[in-house]
Short mmCIF file of N, CA and C in Angstrom, two decimals:
data_model
loop_
_atom_site.label_atom_id
_atom_site.label_comp_id
_atom_site.label_asym_id
_atom_site.label_seq_id
_atom_site.Cartn_x
_atom_site.Cartn_y
_atom_site.Cartn_z
N UNK A 1 0.84 -1.17 0.00
CA UNK A 1 0.00 0.00 0.00
C UNK A 1 0.89 1.23 0.00
N UNK A 2 0.56 2.17 -0.87
CA UNK A 2 1.34 3.39 -0.99
C UNK A 2 0.67 4.50 -0.18
N UNK A 3 1.47 5.21 0.61
CA UNK A 3 0.93 6.28 1.45
C UNK A 3 1.68 7.58 1.15
N UNK A 4 1.04 8.70 1.51
CA UNK A 4 1.64 10.02 1.27
C UNK A 4 2.93 10.22 2.06
N UNK A 5 2.99 9.64 3.24
CA UNK A 5 4.17 9.77 4.10
C UNK A 5 4.79 8.40 4.31
N UNK A 6 6.08 8.40 4.57
CA UNK A 6 6.80 7.17 4.85
C UNK A 6 7.86 7.46 5.91
N UNK A 7 8.42 6.42 6.48
CA UNK A 7 9.46 6.61 7.49
C UNK A 7 10.84 6.55 6.83
N UNK A 8 11.68 7.50 7.17
CA UNK A 8 13.06 7.51 6.67
C UNK A 8 13.85 6.44 7.40
N UNK A 9 15.10 6.22 6.98
CA UNK A 9 15.96 5.24 7.65
C UNK A 9 16.22 5.61 9.10
N UNK A 10 16.07 6.90 9.41
CA UNK A 10 16.26 7.37 10.79
C UNK A 10 14.97 7.33 11.60
N UNK A 11 13.88 6.85 10.97
CA UNK A 11 12.62 6.74 11.68
C UNK A 11 11.80 8.02 11.69
N UNK A 12 12.17 8.98 10.87
CA UNK A 12 11.46 10.25 10.78
C UNK A 12 10.43 10.17 9.65
N UNK A 13 9.21 10.66 9.89
CA UNK A 13 8.19 10.65 8.86
C UNK A 13 8.52 11.73 7.81
N UNK A 14 8.58 11.31 6.55
CA UNK A 14 8.92 12.21 5.44
C UNK A 14 7.92 12.01 4.30
N UNK A 15 7.91 12.95 3.37
CA UNK A 15 7.06 12.84 2.19
C UNK A 15 7.51 11.64 1.34
N UNK A 16 6.55 10.86 0.86
CA UNK A 16 6.85 9.68 0.06
C UNK A 16 7.05 10.12 -1.40
N UNK A 17 8.26 9.94 -1.91
CA UNK A 17 8.60 10.36 -3.27
C UNK A 17 9.29 9.21 -3.99
N UNK A 18 8.81 8.87 -5.19
CA UNK A 18 9.43 7.85 -6.02
C UNK A 18 10.30 8.53 -7.06
N UNK A 19 11.51 8.02 -7.24
CA UNK A 19 12.42 8.56 -8.25
C UNK A 19 12.28 7.72 -9.53
N UNK A 20 12.06 8.39 -10.64
CA UNK A 20 11.96 7.73 -11.94
C UNK A 20 12.94 8.38 -12.90
N UNK A 21 13.11 7.82 -14.08
CA UNK A 21 14.00 8.45 -15.06
C UNK A 21 13.40 9.75 -15.59
N UNK A 22 12.13 9.98 -15.32
CA UNK A 22 11.48 11.23 -15.72
C UNK A 22 11.36 12.21 -14.57
N UNK A 23 12.02 11.91 -13.47
CA UNK A 23 12.03 12.80 -12.33
C UNK A 23 11.25 12.26 -11.15
N UNK A 24 11.10 13.11 -10.16
CA UNK A 24 10.47 12.72 -8.90
C UNK A 24 8.95 12.73 -9.02
N UNK A 25 8.33 11.70 -8.42
CA UNK A 25 6.88 11.60 -8.36
C UNK A 25 6.48 11.62 -6.90
N UNK A 26 5.78 12.68 -6.49
CA UNK A 26 5.30 12.77 -5.12
C UNK A 26 3.97 12.04 -5.02
N UNK A 27 3.86 11.13 -4.06
CA UNK A 27 2.63 10.38 -3.86
C UNK A 27 1.46 11.32 -3.60
N UNK A 28 1.72 12.41 -2.89
CA UNK A 28 0.65 13.37 -2.60
C UNK A 28 0.05 13.96 -3.88
N UNK A 29 0.82 13.99 -4.98
CA UNK A 29 0.29 14.49 -6.26
C UNK A 29 -0.71 13.53 -6.89
N UNK A 30 -0.76 12.29 -6.41
CA UNK A 30 -1.68 11.29 -6.96
C UNK A 30 -3.03 11.27 -6.25
N UNK A 31 -3.07 11.79 -5.04
CA UNK A 31 -4.29 11.73 -4.24
C UNK A 31 -5.43 12.48 -4.94
N UNK A 32 -6.54 11.78 -5.12
CA UNK A 32 -7.72 12.39 -5.72
C UNK A 32 -7.72 12.42 -7.23
N UNK A 33 -6.66 11.94 -7.86
CA UNK A 33 -6.57 11.96 -9.33
C UNK A 33 -7.33 10.76 -9.91
N UNK A 34 -7.96 10.97 -11.05
CA UNK A 34 -8.66 9.89 -11.73
C UNK A 34 -7.69 9.14 -12.62
N UNK A 35 -7.98 7.87 -12.87
CA UNK A 35 -7.14 7.08 -13.76
C UNK A 35 -7.12 7.74 -15.13
N UNK A 36 -5.95 7.78 -15.73
CA UNK A 36 -5.78 8.44 -17.03
C UNK A 36 -5.27 9.86 -16.94
N UNK A 37 -5.24 10.41 -15.72
CA UNK A 37 -4.77 11.78 -15.52
C UNK A 37 -3.27 11.87 -15.76
N UNK A 38 -2.86 12.95 -16.43
CA UNK A 38 -1.45 13.22 -16.66
C UNK A 38 -0.90 13.96 -15.45
N UNK A 39 0.21 13.48 -14.88
CA UNK A 39 0.80 14.06 -13.68
C UNK A 39 2.20 14.56 -14.02
N UNK A 40 2.49 15.78 -13.62
CA UNK A 40 3.82 16.36 -13.89
C UNK A 40 4.86 15.81 -12.95
N UNK A 41 6.03 15.49 -13.52
CA UNK A 41 7.19 15.08 -12.75
C UNK A 41 8.25 16.16 -12.94
N UNK A 42 9.33 16.08 -12.20
CA UNK A 42 10.35 17.13 -12.27
C UNK A 42 11.05 17.19 -13.63
N UNK A 43 11.07 16.06 -14.39
CA UNK A 43 11.74 16.04 -15.70
C UNK A 43 10.81 15.53 -16.80
N UNK A 44 9.54 15.56 -16.57
CA UNK A 44 8.61 15.05 -17.57
C UNK A 44 7.23 14.85 -16.97
N UNK A 45 6.56 13.79 -17.39
CA UNK A 45 5.22 13.52 -16.89
C UNK A 45 4.96 12.02 -16.89
N UNK A 46 3.87 11.64 -16.23
CA UNK A 46 3.43 10.25 -16.18
C UNK A 46 1.91 10.24 -16.17
N UNK A 47 1.34 9.08 -16.37
CA UNK A 47 -0.11 8.93 -16.31
C UNK A 47 -0.48 8.04 -15.13
N UNK A 48 -1.59 8.37 -14.49
CA UNK A 48 -2.11 7.56 -13.40
C UNK A 48 -2.85 6.39 -14.05
N UNK A 49 -2.34 5.17 -13.84
CA UNK A 49 -2.91 3.99 -14.47
C UNK A 49 -3.75 3.17 -13.51
N UNK A 50 -4.82 2.61 -14.04
CA UNK A 50 -5.63 1.68 -13.25
C UNK A 50 -4.79 0.44 -13.01
N UNK A 51 -4.77 -0.08 -11.79
CA UNK A 51 -3.95 -1.27 -11.52
C UNK A 51 -4.43 -2.47 -12.34
N UNK A 52 -3.49 -3.21 -12.89
CA UNK A 52 -3.78 -4.43 -13.64
C UNK A 52 -2.93 -5.56 -13.07
N UNK A 53 -3.27 -6.80 -13.38
CA UNK A 53 -2.41 -7.90 -12.92
C UNK A 53 -0.98 -7.75 -13.42
N UNK A 54 -0.79 -7.21 -14.64
CA UNK A 54 0.56 -7.04 -15.17
C UNK A 54 1.35 -6.02 -14.36
N UNK A 55 0.70 -4.90 -13.99
CA UNK A 55 1.38 -3.90 -13.15
C UNK A 55 1.67 -4.48 -11.77
N UNK A 56 0.73 -5.26 -11.24
CA UNK A 56 0.93 -5.87 -9.93
C UNK A 56 2.13 -6.82 -9.97
N UNK A 57 2.22 -7.63 -11.04
CA UNK A 57 3.34 -8.57 -11.17
C UNK A 57 4.67 -7.83 -11.20
N UNK A 58 4.71 -6.68 -11.86
CA UNK A 58 5.97 -5.92 -11.96
C UNK A 58 6.35 -5.24 -10.65
N UNK A 59 5.36 -4.97 -9.80
CA UNK A 59 5.66 -4.17 -8.61
C UNK A 59 5.45 -4.89 -7.28
N UNK A 60 4.95 -6.10 -7.31
CA UNK A 60 4.61 -6.78 -6.05
C UNK A 60 5.84 -7.10 -5.22
N UNK A 61 5.63 -7.18 -3.91
CA UNK A 61 6.72 -7.63 -3.04
C UNK A 61 6.91 -9.13 -3.23
N UNK A 62 8.08 -9.54 -3.69
CA UNK A 62 8.33 -10.96 -3.99
C UNK A 62 8.55 -11.74 -2.69
N UNK A 63 7.55 -12.53 -2.35
CA UNK A 63 7.67 -13.43 -1.20
C UNK A 63 8.13 -14.80 -1.67
N UNK A 64 7.92 -15.06 -2.96
CA UNK A 64 8.27 -16.34 -3.57
C UNK A 64 8.69 -16.08 -5.01
N UNK A 65 9.12 -17.12 -5.69
CA UNK A 65 9.37 -17.03 -7.13
C UNK A 65 8.01 -16.80 -7.80
N UNK A 66 7.96 -15.94 -8.82
CA UNK A 66 6.67 -15.64 -9.45
C UNK A 66 6.68 -16.01 -10.93
N UNK A 67 5.47 -16.10 -11.48
CA UNK A 67 5.30 -16.25 -12.92
C UNK A 67 5.10 -14.86 -13.51
N UNK A 68 5.59 -14.67 -14.75
CA UNK A 68 5.43 -13.40 -15.44
C UNK A 68 4.40 -13.53 -16.55
N UNK A 69 4.04 -12.41 -17.16
CA UNK A 69 2.91 -12.31 -18.09
C UNK A 69 2.91 -13.36 -19.19
N UNK A 70 4.04 -13.63 -19.83
CA UNK A 70 4.04 -14.60 -20.93
C UNK A 70 3.70 -16.01 -20.45
N UNK A 71 4.24 -16.40 -19.30
CA UNK A 71 3.93 -17.73 -18.74
C UNK A 71 2.49 -17.79 -18.26
N UNK A 72 2.04 -16.71 -17.64
CA UNK A 72 0.66 -16.65 -17.15
C UNK A 72 -0.32 -16.78 -18.30
N UNK A 73 -0.03 -16.10 -19.42
CA UNK A 73 -0.91 -16.17 -20.59
C UNK A 73 -1.02 -17.62 -21.09
N UNK A 74 0.09 -18.33 -21.10
CA UNK A 74 0.08 -19.73 -21.55
C UNK A 74 -0.73 -20.61 -20.61
N UNK A 75 -0.60 -20.40 -19.31
CA UNK A 75 -1.37 -21.17 -18.33
C UNK A 75 -2.87 -20.95 -18.55
N UNK A 76 -3.27 -19.70 -18.70
CA UNK A 76 -4.69 -19.37 -18.88
C UNK A 76 -5.21 -19.93 -20.19
N UNK A 77 -4.40 -19.86 -21.24
CA UNK A 77 -4.79 -20.40 -22.54
C UNK A 77 -4.95 -21.92 -22.47
N UNK A 78 -3.97 -22.62 -21.90
CA UNK A 78 -4.01 -24.08 -21.84
C UNK A 78 -5.16 -24.59 -20.97
N UNK A 79 -5.51 -23.82 -19.94
CA UNK A 79 -6.63 -24.22 -19.07
C UNK A 79 -7.99 -23.82 -19.64
N UNK A 80 -7.96 -23.05 -20.75
CA UNK A 80 -9.18 -22.58 -21.40
C UNK A 80 -10.10 -21.84 -20.41
N UNK A 81 -9.49 -20.98 -19.60
CA UNK A 81 -10.25 -20.24 -18.60
C UNK A 81 -11.03 -19.11 -19.26
N UNK A 82 -12.18 -18.80 -18.65
CA UNK A 82 -13.03 -17.72 -19.13
C UNK A 82 -13.89 -17.25 -17.97
N UNK A 83 -14.61 -16.13 -18.14
CA UNK A 83 -15.47 -15.66 -17.06
C UNK A 83 -16.44 -16.75 -16.62
N UNK A 84 -16.58 -16.87 -15.32
CA UNK A 84 -17.49 -17.84 -14.74
C UNK A 84 -16.82 -19.13 -14.27
N UNK A 85 -15.58 -19.36 -14.66
CA UNK A 85 -14.88 -20.58 -14.24
C UNK A 85 -14.57 -20.54 -12.74
N UNK A 86 -14.53 -21.72 -12.14
CA UNK A 86 -14.08 -21.88 -10.76
C UNK A 86 -12.72 -22.55 -10.84
N UNK A 87 -11.71 -21.92 -10.20
CA UNK A 87 -10.33 -22.40 -10.30
C UNK A 87 -9.80 -22.70 -8.90
N UNK A 88 -9.06 -23.80 -8.78
CA UNK A 88 -8.38 -24.14 -7.54
C UNK A 88 -6.88 -24.04 -7.82
N UNK A 89 -6.19 -23.21 -7.02
CA UNK A 89 -4.76 -22.97 -7.20
C UNK A 89 -4.01 -23.47 -5.97
N UNK A 90 -2.98 -24.23 -6.18
CA UNK A 90 -2.14 -24.69 -5.09
C UNK A 90 -0.83 -23.91 -5.13
N UNK A 91 -0.58 -23.13 -4.08
CA UNK A 91 0.63 -22.31 -4.02
C UNK A 91 0.36 -20.87 -4.38
N UNK A 92 -0.33 -20.14 -3.53
CA UNK A 92 -0.66 -18.74 -3.77
C UNK A 92 0.60 -17.92 -3.96
N UNK A 93 1.58 -18.15 -3.10
CA UNK A 93 2.85 -17.42 -3.19
C UNK A 93 2.66 -15.93 -3.09
N UNK A 94 3.22 -15.18 -4.04
CA UNK A 94 3.14 -13.72 -4.03
C UNK A 94 1.87 -13.21 -4.70
N UNK A 95 1.10 -14.09 -5.33
CA UNK A 95 -0.19 -13.69 -5.90
C UNK A 95 -0.13 -13.22 -7.34
N UNK A 96 1.00 -13.36 -8.00
CA UNK A 96 1.13 -12.91 -9.39
C UNK A 96 0.15 -13.64 -10.30
N UNK A 97 0.20 -14.96 -10.30
CA UNK A 97 -0.72 -15.76 -11.12
C UNK A 97 -2.15 -15.55 -10.66
N UNK A 98 -2.35 -15.49 -9.35
CA UNK A 98 -3.70 -15.36 -8.79
C UNK A 98 -4.43 -14.14 -9.34
N UNK A 99 -3.74 -13.00 -9.40
CA UNK A 99 -4.38 -11.77 -9.88
C UNK A 99 -4.85 -11.92 -11.33
N UNK A 100 -4.04 -12.57 -12.16
CA UNK A 100 -4.44 -12.77 -13.55
C UNK A 100 -5.58 -13.77 -13.67
N UNK A 101 -5.53 -14.83 -12.85
CA UNK A 101 -6.63 -15.80 -12.86
C UNK A 101 -7.94 -15.12 -12.49
N UNK A 102 -7.90 -14.27 -11.47
CA UNK A 102 -9.11 -13.58 -11.02
C UNK A 102 -9.66 -12.69 -12.13
N UNK A 103 -8.78 -11.94 -12.81
CA UNK A 103 -9.26 -11.06 -13.89
C UNK A 103 -9.92 -11.90 -14.99
N UNK A 104 -9.35 -13.06 -15.28
CA UNK A 104 -9.87 -13.90 -16.35
C UNK A 104 -11.24 -14.48 -16.02
N UNK A 105 -11.45 -14.90 -14.79
CA UNK A 105 -12.70 -15.59 -14.42
C UNK A 105 -13.78 -14.64 -13.93
N UNK A 106 -13.43 -13.38 -13.69
CA UNK A 106 -14.41 -12.38 -13.24
C UNK A 106 -15.42 -12.12 -14.36
N UNK A 107 -16.61 -11.70 -14.08
CA UNK A 107 -17.11 -11.28 -12.77
C UNK A 107 -17.85 -12.37 -11.99
N UNK A 108 -18.07 -13.52 -12.63
CA UNK A 108 -18.91 -14.53 -11.97
C UNK A 108 -18.16 -15.78 -11.54
N UNK A 109 -16.86 -15.86 -11.80
CA UNK A 109 -16.09 -17.02 -11.38
C UNK A 109 -15.54 -16.86 -9.97
N UNK A 110 -14.77 -17.85 -9.55
CA UNK A 110 -14.18 -17.78 -8.21
C UNK A 110 -12.86 -18.55 -8.18
N UNK A 111 -11.87 -17.99 -7.50
CA UNK A 111 -10.58 -18.63 -7.29
C UNK A 111 -10.48 -19.10 -5.85
N UNK A 112 -10.14 -20.36 -5.67
CA UNK A 112 -9.83 -20.93 -4.37
C UNK A 112 -8.33 -21.18 -4.38
N UNK A 113 -7.59 -20.44 -3.56
CA UNK A 113 -6.14 -20.55 -3.60
C UNK A 113 -5.59 -20.98 -2.26
N UNK A 114 -4.66 -21.94 -2.30
CA UNK A 114 -4.11 -22.56 -1.10
C UNK A 114 -2.61 -22.28 -1.00
N UNK A 115 -2.14 -22.05 0.23
CA UNK A 115 -0.71 -21.96 0.49
C UNK A 115 -0.43 -22.58 1.84
N UNK A 116 0.67 -23.34 1.93
CA UNK A 116 1.01 -24.01 3.19
C UNK A 116 1.60 -23.05 4.20
N UNK A 117 2.08 -21.89 3.75
CA UNK A 117 2.75 -20.92 4.61
C UNK A 117 1.70 -19.91 5.10
N UNK A 118 1.44 -19.91 6.40
CA UNK A 118 0.34 -19.11 6.97
C UNK A 118 0.49 -17.62 6.70
N UNK A 119 1.69 -17.07 6.90
CA UNK A 119 1.89 -15.62 6.71
C UNK A 119 1.69 -15.24 5.24
N UNK A 120 2.16 -16.06 4.31
CA UNK A 120 1.96 -15.77 2.88
C UNK A 120 0.49 -15.79 2.52
N UNK A 121 -0.21 -16.77 3.04
CA UNK A 121 -1.64 -16.89 2.77
C UNK A 121 -2.39 -15.67 3.30
N UNK A 122 -2.07 -15.26 4.50
CA UNK A 122 -2.73 -14.10 5.12
C UNK A 122 -2.38 -12.81 4.37
N UNK A 123 -1.12 -12.64 3.98
CA UNK A 123 -0.71 -11.44 3.26
C UNK A 123 -1.41 -11.37 1.90
N UNK A 124 -1.51 -12.47 1.21
CA UNK A 124 -2.21 -12.50 -0.07
C UNK A 124 -3.68 -12.13 0.12
N UNK A 125 -4.31 -12.68 1.17
CA UNK A 125 -5.72 -12.36 1.45
C UNK A 125 -5.89 -10.86 1.66
N UNK A 126 -4.97 -10.24 2.42
CA UNK A 126 -5.03 -8.80 2.66
C UNK A 126 -4.88 -8.02 1.36
N UNK A 127 -3.96 -8.45 0.51
CA UNK A 127 -3.74 -7.75 -0.76
C UNK A 127 -4.95 -7.88 -1.68
N UNK A 128 -5.56 -9.06 -1.74
CA UNK A 128 -6.76 -9.23 -2.55
C UNK A 128 -7.86 -8.30 -2.05
N UNK A 129 -7.98 -8.17 -0.75
CA UNK A 129 -8.98 -7.28 -0.16
C UNK A 129 -8.67 -5.82 -0.51
N UNK A 130 -7.40 -5.41 -0.37
CA UNK A 130 -7.00 -4.04 -0.70
C UNK A 130 -7.26 -3.72 -2.17
N UNK A 131 -7.19 -4.74 -3.03
CA UNK A 131 -7.41 -4.55 -4.46
C UNK A 131 -8.87 -4.75 -4.86
N UNK A 132 -9.74 -4.95 -3.87
CA UNK A 132 -11.18 -5.07 -4.14
C UNK A 132 -11.58 -6.39 -4.77
N UNK A 133 -10.81 -7.44 -4.54
CA UNK A 133 -11.06 -8.73 -5.19
C UNK A 133 -11.63 -9.78 -4.24
N UNK A 134 -11.93 -9.41 -3.01
CA UNK A 134 -12.32 -10.37 -1.98
C UNK A 134 -13.55 -11.19 -2.34
N UNK A 135 -14.43 -10.71 -3.21
CA UNK A 135 -15.61 -11.49 -3.58
C UNK A 135 -15.30 -12.55 -4.64
N UNK A 136 -14.12 -12.47 -5.23
CA UNK A 136 -13.75 -13.38 -6.31
C UNK A 136 -12.73 -14.44 -5.90
N UNK A 137 -12.22 -14.34 -4.67
CA UNK A 137 -11.16 -15.25 -4.25
C UNK A 137 -11.33 -15.63 -2.78
N UNK A 138 -11.00 -16.89 -2.48
CA UNK A 138 -10.95 -17.37 -1.10
C UNK A 138 -9.56 -17.94 -0.88
N UNK A 139 -8.88 -17.47 0.17
CA UNK A 139 -7.53 -17.94 0.50
C UNK A 139 -7.61 -18.96 1.63
N UNK A 140 -6.85 -20.03 1.48
CA UNK A 140 -6.80 -21.08 2.50
C UNK A 140 -5.36 -21.30 2.93
N UNK A 141 -5.17 -21.50 4.23
CA UNK A 141 -3.86 -21.92 4.75
C UNK A 141 -3.95 -23.43 4.93
N UNK A 142 -3.26 -24.15 4.04
CA UNK A 142 -3.35 -25.61 4.08
C UNK A 142 -2.26 -26.20 3.20
N UNK A 143 -1.66 -27.27 3.65
CA UNK A 143 -0.67 -28.00 2.85
C UNK A 143 -1.44 -29.05 2.06
N UNK A 144 -1.73 -28.74 0.79
CA UNK A 144 -2.56 -29.65 -0.01
C UNK A 144 -1.82 -30.92 -0.41
N UNK A 145 -0.49 -30.89 -0.40
CA UNK A 145 0.27 -32.11 -0.73
C UNK A 145 0.10 -33.15 0.37
N UNK A 146 -0.01 -32.67 1.59
CA UNK A 146 -0.15 -33.59 2.72
C UNK A 146 -1.61 -33.84 3.09
N UNK A 147 -2.44 -32.79 3.01
CA UNK A 147 -3.82 -32.91 3.51
C UNK A 147 -4.89 -32.85 2.43
N UNK A 148 -4.50 -32.58 1.20
CA UNK A 148 -5.49 -32.48 0.12
C UNK A 148 -6.28 -31.18 0.18
N UNK A 149 -7.21 -31.04 -0.75
CA UNK A 149 -8.08 -29.86 -0.78
C UNK A 149 -9.29 -30.11 0.09
N UNK A 150 -9.93 -29.04 0.53
CA UNK A 150 -11.14 -29.19 1.36
C UNK A 150 -12.32 -29.54 0.50
#
């Protein structure tokens, strides 16, 4: 989650600024902006983009090894997924594949995703909720290799 303020290495609250090749982007400049809005940077500009699974994959905190867009596309194609499908995923991990699966099966499908690592499972659940996907996915903490699916 991105916030207007962040803690410096010395523990002091400071303005949250991202450095890009087009200059500095102040998080406070994004507050209240609609998707598609052009935002000025110190050496150029950027656009406020609606979050997509591809953007999430590029920026997510890596808790595990992840799949990238080309591999994800092949998985979705080979499984012949479409809106309304119900999918069971073993190994939620960082949620890269999960986000793309959810977009593919939405608005009427559902993803059931399992991870044996409790903290990873909980963190993924929180991220799905922050991204407004909680109605399309259920996270389980369970070792499916040892205990199977519910």
